[in-house]
CSV table of C-alpha atoms in Angstrom, one decimal:
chain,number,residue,atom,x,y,z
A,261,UNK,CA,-2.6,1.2,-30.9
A,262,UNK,CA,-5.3,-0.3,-28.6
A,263,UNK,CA,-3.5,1.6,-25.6
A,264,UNK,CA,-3.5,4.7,-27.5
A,265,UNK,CA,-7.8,3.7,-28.2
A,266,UNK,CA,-8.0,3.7,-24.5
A,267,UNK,CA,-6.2,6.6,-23.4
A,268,UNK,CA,-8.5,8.5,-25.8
A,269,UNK,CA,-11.5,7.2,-24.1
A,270,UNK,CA,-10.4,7.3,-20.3
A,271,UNK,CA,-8.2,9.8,-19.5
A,272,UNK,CA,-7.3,9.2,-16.3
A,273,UNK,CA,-5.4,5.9,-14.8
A,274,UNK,CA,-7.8,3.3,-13.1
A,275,UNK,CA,-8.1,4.1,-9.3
A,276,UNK,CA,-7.6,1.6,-6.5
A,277,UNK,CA,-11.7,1.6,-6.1
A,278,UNK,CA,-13.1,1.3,-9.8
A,279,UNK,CA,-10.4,-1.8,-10.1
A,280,UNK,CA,-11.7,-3.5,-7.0
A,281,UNK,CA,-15.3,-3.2,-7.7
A,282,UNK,CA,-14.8,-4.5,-11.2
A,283,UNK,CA,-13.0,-7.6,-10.4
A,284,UNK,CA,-15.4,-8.0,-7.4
A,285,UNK,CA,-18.5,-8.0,-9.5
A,286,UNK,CA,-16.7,-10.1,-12.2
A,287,UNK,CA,-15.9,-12.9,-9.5
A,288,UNK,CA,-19.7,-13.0,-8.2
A,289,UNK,CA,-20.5,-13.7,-11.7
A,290,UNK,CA,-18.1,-16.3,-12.5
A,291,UNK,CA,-19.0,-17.6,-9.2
A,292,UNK,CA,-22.8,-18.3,-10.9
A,293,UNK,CA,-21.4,-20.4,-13.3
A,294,UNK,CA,-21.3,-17.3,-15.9
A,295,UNK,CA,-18.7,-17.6,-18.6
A,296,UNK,CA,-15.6,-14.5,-18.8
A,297,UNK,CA,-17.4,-13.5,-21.9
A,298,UNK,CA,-21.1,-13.5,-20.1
A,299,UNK,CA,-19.8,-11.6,-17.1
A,300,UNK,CA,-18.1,-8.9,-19.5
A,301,UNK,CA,-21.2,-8.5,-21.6
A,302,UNK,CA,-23.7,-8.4,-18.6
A,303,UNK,CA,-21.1,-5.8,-16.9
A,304,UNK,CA,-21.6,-3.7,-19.9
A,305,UNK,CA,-25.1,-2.5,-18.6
A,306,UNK,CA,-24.0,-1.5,-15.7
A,307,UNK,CA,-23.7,2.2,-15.0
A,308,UNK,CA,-20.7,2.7,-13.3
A,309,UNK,CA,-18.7,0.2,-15.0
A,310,UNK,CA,-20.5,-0.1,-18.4
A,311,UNK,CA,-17.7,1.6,-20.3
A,312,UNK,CA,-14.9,0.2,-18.6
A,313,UNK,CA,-16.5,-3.5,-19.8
A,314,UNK,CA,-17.3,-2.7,-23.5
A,315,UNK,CA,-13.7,-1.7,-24.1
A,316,UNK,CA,-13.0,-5.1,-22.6
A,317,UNK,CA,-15.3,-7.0,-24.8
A,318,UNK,CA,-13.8,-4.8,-27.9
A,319,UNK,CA,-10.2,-6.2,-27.0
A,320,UNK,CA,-11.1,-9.7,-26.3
A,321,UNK,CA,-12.6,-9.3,-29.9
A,322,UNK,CA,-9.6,-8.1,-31.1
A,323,UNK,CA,-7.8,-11.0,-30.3
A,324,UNK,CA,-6.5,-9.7,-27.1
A,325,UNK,CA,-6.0,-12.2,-24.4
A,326,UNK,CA,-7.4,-11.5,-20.9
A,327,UNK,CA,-4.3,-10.6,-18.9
A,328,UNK,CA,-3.1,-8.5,-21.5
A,329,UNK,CA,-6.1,-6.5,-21.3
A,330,UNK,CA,-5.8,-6.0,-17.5
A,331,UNK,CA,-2.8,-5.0,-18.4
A,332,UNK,CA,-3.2,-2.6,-21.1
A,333,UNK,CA,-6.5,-0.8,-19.2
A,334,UNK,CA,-3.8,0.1,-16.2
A,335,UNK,CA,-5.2,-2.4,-13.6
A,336,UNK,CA,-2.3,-3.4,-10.5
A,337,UNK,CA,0.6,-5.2,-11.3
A,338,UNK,CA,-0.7,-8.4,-9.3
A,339,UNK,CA,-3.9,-8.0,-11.0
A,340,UNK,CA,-2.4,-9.6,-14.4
A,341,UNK,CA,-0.3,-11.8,-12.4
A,342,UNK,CA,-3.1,-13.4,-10.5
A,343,UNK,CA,-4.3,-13.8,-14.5
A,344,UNK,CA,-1.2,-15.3,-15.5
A,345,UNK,CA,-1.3,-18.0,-12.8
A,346,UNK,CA,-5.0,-18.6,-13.1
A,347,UNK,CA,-4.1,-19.8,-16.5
A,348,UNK,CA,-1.6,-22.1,-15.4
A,349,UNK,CA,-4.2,-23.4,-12.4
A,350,UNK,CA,-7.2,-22.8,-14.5
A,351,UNK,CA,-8.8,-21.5,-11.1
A,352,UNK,CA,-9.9,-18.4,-12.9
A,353,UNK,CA,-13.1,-17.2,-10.6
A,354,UNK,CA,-10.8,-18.5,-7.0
A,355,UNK,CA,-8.1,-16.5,-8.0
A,356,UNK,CA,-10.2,-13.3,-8.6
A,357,UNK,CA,-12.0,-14.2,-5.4
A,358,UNK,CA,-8.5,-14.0,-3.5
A,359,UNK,CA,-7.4,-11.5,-5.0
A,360,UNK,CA,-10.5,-9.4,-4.6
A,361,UNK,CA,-10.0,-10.0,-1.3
A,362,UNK,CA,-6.1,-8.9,-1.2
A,363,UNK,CA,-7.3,-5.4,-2.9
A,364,UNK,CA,-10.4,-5.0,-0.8
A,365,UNK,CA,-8.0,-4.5,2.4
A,366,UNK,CA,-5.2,-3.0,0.4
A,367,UNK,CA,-7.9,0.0,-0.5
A,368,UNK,CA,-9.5,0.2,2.9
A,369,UNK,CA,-6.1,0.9,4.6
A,370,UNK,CA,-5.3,3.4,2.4
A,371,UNK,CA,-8.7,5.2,2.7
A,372,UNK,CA,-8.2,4.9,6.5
A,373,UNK,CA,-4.7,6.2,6.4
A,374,UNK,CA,-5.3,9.0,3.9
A,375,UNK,CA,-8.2,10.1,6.1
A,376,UNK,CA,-6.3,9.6,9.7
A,377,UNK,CA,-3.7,11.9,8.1
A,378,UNK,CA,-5.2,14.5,5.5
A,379,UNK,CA,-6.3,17.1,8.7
A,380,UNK,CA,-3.4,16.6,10.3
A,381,UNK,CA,-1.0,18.0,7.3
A,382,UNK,CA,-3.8,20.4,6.5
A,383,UNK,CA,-3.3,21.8,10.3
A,384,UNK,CA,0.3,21.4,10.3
A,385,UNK,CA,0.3,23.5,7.0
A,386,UNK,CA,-1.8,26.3,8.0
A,387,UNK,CA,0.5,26.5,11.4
A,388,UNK,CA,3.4,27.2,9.3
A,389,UNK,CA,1.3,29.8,7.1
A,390,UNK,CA,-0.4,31.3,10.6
A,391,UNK,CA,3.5,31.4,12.3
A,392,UNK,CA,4.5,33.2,9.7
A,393,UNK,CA,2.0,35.6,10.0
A,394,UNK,CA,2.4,36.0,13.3
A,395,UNK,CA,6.6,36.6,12.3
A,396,UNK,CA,5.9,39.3,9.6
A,397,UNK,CA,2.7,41.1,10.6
A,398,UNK,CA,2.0,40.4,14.0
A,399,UNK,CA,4.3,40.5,16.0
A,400,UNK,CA,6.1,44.0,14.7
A,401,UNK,CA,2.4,45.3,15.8
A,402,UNK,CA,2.8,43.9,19.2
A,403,UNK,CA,6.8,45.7,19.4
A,404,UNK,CA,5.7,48.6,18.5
A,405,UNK,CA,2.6,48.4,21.2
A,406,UNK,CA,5.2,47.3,23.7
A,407,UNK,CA,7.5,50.2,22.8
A,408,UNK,CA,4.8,53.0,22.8
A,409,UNK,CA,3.8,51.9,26.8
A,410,UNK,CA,8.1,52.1,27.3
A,411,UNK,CA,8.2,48.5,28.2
A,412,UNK,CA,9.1,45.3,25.9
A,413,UNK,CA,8.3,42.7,28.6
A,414,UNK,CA,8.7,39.4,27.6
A,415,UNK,CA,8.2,40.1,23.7
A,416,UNK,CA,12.2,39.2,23.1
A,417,UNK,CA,11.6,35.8,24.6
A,418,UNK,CA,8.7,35.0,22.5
A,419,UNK,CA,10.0,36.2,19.3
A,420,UNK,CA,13.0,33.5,19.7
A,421,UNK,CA,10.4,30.8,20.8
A,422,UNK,CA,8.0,31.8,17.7
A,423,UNK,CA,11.2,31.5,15.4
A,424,UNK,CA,12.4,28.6,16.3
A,425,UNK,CA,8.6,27.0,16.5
A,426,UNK,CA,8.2,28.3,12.7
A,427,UNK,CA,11.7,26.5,12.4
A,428,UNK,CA,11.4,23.5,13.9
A,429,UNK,CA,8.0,23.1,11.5
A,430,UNK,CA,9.7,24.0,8.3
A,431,UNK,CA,12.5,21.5,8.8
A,432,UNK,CA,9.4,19.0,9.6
A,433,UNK,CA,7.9,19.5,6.7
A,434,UNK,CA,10.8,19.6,4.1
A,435,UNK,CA,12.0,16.8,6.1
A,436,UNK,CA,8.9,15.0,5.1
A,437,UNK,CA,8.4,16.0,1.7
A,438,UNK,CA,12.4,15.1,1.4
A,439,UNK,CA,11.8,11.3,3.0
A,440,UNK,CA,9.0,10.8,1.0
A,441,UNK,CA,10.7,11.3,-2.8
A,442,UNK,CA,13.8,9.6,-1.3
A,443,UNK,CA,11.6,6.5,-0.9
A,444,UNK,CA,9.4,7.0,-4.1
A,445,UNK,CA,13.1,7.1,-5.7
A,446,UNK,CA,14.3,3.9,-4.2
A,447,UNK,CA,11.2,2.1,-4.6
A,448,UNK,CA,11.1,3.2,-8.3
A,449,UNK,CA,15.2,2.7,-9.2
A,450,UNK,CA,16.5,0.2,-6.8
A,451,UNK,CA,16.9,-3.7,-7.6
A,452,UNK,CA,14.7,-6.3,-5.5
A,453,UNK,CA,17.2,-7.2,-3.5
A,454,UNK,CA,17.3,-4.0,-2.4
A,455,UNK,CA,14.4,-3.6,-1.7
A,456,UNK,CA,14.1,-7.1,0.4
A,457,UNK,CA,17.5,-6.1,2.4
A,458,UNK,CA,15.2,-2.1,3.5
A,459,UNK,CA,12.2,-4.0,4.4
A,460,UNK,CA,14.1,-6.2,7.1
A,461,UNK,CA,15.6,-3.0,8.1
A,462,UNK,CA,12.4,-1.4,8.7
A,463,UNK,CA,10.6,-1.6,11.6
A,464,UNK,CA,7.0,-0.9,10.6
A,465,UNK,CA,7.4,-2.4,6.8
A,466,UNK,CA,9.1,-5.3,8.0
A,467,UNK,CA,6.1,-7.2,9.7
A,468,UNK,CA,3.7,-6.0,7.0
A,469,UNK,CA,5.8,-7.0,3.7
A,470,UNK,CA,6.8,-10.4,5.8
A,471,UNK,CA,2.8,-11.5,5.8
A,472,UNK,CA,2.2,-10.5,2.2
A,473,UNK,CA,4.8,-11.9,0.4
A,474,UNK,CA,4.7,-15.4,2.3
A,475,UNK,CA,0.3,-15.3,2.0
A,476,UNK,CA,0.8,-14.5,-1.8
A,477,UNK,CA,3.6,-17.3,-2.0
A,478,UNK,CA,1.7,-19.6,0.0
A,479,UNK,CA,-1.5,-19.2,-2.5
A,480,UNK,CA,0.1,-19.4,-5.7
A,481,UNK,CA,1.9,-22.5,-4.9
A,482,UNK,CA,-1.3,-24.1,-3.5
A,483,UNK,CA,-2.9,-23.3,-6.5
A,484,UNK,CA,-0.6,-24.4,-8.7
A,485,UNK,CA,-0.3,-27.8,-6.9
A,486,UNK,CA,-4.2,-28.4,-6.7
A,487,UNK,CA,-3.9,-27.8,-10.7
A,488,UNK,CA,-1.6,-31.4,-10.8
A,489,UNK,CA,1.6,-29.5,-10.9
A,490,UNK,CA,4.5,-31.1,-8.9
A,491,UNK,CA,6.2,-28.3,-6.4
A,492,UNK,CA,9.3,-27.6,-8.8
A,493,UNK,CA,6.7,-27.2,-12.0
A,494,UNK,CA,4.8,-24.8,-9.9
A,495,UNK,CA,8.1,-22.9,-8.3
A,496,UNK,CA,9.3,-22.8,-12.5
A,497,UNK,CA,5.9,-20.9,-12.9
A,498,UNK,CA,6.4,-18.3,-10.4
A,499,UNK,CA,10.1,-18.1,-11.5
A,500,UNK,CA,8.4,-17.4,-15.1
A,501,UNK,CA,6.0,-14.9,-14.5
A,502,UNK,CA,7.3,-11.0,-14.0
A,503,UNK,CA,4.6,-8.8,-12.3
A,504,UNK,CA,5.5,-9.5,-8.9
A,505,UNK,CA,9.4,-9.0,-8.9
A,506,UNK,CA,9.5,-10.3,-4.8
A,507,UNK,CA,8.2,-13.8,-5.2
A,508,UNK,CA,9.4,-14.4,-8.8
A,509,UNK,CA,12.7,-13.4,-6.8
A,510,UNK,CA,12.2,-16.1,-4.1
A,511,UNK,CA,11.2,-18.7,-6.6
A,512,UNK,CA,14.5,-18.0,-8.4
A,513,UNK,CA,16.2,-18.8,-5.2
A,514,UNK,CA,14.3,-21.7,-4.2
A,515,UNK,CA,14.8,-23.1,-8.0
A,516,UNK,CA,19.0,-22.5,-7.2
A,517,UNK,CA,18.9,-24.2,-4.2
A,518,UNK,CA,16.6,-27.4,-5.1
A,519,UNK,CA,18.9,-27.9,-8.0
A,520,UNK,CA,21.5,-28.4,-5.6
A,521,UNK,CA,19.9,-30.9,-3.9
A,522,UNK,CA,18.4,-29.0,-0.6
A,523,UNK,CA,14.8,-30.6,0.5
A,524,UNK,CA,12.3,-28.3,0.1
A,525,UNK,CA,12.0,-27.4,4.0
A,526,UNK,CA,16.1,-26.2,3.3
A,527,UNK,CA,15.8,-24.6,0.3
A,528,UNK,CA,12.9,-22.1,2.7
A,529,UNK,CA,14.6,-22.6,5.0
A,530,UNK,CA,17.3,-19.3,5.2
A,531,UNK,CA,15.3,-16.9,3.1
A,532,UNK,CA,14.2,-13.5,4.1
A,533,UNK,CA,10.9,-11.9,4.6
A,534,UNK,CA,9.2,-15.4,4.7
A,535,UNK,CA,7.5,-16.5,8.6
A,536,UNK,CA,9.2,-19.0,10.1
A,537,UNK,CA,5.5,-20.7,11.2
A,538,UNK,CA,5.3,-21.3,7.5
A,539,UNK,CA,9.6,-22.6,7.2
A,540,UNK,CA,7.9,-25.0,9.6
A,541,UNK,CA,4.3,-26.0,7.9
A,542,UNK,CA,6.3,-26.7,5.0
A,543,UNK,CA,8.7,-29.3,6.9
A,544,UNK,CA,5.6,-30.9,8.5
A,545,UNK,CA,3.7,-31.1,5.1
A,546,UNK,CA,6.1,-32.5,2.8
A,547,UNK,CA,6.9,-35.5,5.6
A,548,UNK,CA,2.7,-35.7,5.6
A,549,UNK,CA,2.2,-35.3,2.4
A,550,UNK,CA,-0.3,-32.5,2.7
A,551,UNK,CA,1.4,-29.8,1.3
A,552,UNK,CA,-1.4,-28.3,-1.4
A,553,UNK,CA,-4.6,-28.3,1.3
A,554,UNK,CA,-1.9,-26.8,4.4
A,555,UNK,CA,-0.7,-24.1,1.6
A,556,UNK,CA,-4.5,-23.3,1.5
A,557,UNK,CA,-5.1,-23.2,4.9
A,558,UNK,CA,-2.3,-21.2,5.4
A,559,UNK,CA,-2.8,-18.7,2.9
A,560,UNK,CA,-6.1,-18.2,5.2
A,561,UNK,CA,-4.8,-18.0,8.4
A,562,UNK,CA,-2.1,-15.4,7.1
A,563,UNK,CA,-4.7,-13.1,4.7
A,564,UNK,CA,-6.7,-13.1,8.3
A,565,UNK,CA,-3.3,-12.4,10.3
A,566,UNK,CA,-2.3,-9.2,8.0
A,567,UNK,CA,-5.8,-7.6,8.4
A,568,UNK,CA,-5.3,-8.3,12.1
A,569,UNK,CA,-1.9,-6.8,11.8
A,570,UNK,CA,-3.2,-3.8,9.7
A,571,UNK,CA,-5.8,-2.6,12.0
A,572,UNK,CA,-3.2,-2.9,14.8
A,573,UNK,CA,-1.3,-0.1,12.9
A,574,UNK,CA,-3.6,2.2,12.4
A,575,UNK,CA,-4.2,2.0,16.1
A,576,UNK,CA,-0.7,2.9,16.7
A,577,UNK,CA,-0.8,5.4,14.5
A,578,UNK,CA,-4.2,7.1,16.1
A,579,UNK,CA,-3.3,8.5,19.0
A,580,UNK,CA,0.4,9.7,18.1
A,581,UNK,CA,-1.8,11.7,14.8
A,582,UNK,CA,-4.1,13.1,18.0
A,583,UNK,CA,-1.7,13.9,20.2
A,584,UNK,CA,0.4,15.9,17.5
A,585,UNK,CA,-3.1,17.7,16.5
A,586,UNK,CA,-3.7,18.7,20.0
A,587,UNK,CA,-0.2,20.3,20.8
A,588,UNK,CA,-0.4,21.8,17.4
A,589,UNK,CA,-3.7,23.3,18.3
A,590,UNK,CA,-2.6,24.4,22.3
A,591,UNK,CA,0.4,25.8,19.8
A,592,UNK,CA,-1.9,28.1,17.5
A,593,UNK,CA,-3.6,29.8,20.5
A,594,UNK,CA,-0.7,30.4,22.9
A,595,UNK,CA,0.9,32.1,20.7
A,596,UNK,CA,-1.6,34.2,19.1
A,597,UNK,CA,-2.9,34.8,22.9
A,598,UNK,CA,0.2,35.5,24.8
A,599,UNK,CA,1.4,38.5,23.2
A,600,UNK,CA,-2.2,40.1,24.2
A,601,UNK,CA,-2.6,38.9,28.1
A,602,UNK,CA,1.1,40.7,28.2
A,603,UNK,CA,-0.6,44.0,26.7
A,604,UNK,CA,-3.4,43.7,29.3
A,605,UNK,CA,-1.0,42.8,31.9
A,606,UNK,CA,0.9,46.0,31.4
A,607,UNK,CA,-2.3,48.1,31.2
């Protein structure tokens, strides 16, 4: 019913943006010793997120508890999981802080990428449209030019090389559009283990997905032991929780194997997608018993390490985007040219 409330009021899901300014604004105010009630209510006059707060307020009035309203107003999966384990840590305005954090970088590689990449498919798009073109109306001006002077030149030879330009680009592009619901499909469908198994298959994901899931791992556990929980209590609580399906997974697996027995460096010790630097921090902190303030120091080192490892994408990813926009370009014009330096030629 209260979903139903909502959807009347804000039609559209959340974006990436609106959710990262709220929780950023909410952890500054929690930060100044304001109450989750006091932030909500002084977020109510604010302009931009006014709305978005009083429906807030109204649910927490309505007996709903804070993660569930995260939840029902459409805000990311680890959003209400962060929620979930700052009620077991009762590290409320740190986990927002972190998680803040976490979003913050998720949104500004996305902006980067969707910006790095919108001309080029624009471009590549109105090559296809222009090549066609070229195919239907263009070119049978230029035969018949050709035909009328009682020469055809070189017009046979650049009709094959137009065609199987307009080809190649076609196949590009379904190819694309193809890959990409394959993977929406597989993300969507497929089990976590699944997933895990493509990500170490995967070149690009592999390095990316490796940081992020051992960071997030790495935080919640050091949260959870700085809250007096012992390390099985807290793995239990990840294990518990179901809005991040890759960690709860690991904590499964590390729950299997300490139940057998394995020491906690063992029971890390052969899983997937998790840094071996950590495999090892863990060994060294258990024998010195400072596994809760390494976990935190880690987490650090590895949220800096995956910004690091982010920007050093997008420079890979800059000058291949260039270079294809400059051939596409050099593309456009010799073939719209050519046709007429071989008029003038035969003039």
């Amino acid at each position: 019913m209260l979903k139903g409330l909502f959807r009347s009021n804000q039609t559209k899901k959340l974006n990436l943006t609106t959710q990262v300014t709220f929780l950023n604004r909410m952890a500054k105010l929690l930060e100044r010793d304001h109450s989750m009630k006091q932030a909500l209510e002084f977020l109510t006059y604010d302009p931009q997120l006014g709305q978005l707060a009083k429906q807030f307020v109204g649910s927490l009035e309505n007996g709903t508890s804070l993660k569930e309203c995260f939840k029902l107003y459409d805000f990311q999966p680890i959003v209400v999981s962060f929620l979930f384990f700052s009620n077991e840590s009762g590290n409320l305005s740190g986990h927002l802080i972190h998680l803040n954090r976490l979003l913050t970088m998720r949104l500004e590689f996305q902006t980067k990428l969707k910006k790095l990449l919108r001309y080029p498919l624009f471009l590549l798009t109105v090559c296809i449209i222009l090549l066609i073109a070229l195919n239907t109306f263009l070119l049978p001006m230029f035969e018949r030019s050709f035909r009328s002077m009682g020469t055809v030149g070189s017009l046979p030879t650049y009709q094959l090389i137009l065609q199987v330009t307009q080809t190649l680009f076609l196949i590009f592009l379904i190819g694309g559009v193809i890959t990409a619901l394959l993977f929406y499909r597989f993300h969507r469908q497929s089990t976590v283990e699944q997933k895990i198994a493509m990500y170490e298959k995967t070149p690009l994901l592999h390095g990316i997905f490796k940081m992020l899931i051992t960071a997030q791992l790495s935080y919640q556990l050091a949260s959870l032991l700085q809250s007096g929980k012992t390390i099985k209590e807290a793995i239990m609580i990840i294990q518990q929780q179901d809005y991040m399906p890759s960690i709860q997974y690991f904590a499964s697996l590390l729950t299997d194997h300490l139940q057998t027995g394995m020491s906690l460096y063992n029971a890390f010790k052969d899983l997937p997608l998790i840094e071996s630097e950590f495999k090892l921090m863990i060994k060294r902190s258990t024998e010195q018993g400072t596994l809760a303030k390494d976990l935190q120091n880690y987490t650090n080192l590895a949220i800096d390490s995956m910004e690091e490892k982010l920007k050093s994408v997008m420079m890979m990813i800059q000058p291949v985007v260039y270079i294809i926009l400059g051939l596409m370009i050099v593309l456009i014009y010799s073939f719209t040219l050519f046709p007429m330096f071989q008029m003038i030629n035969q003039l």
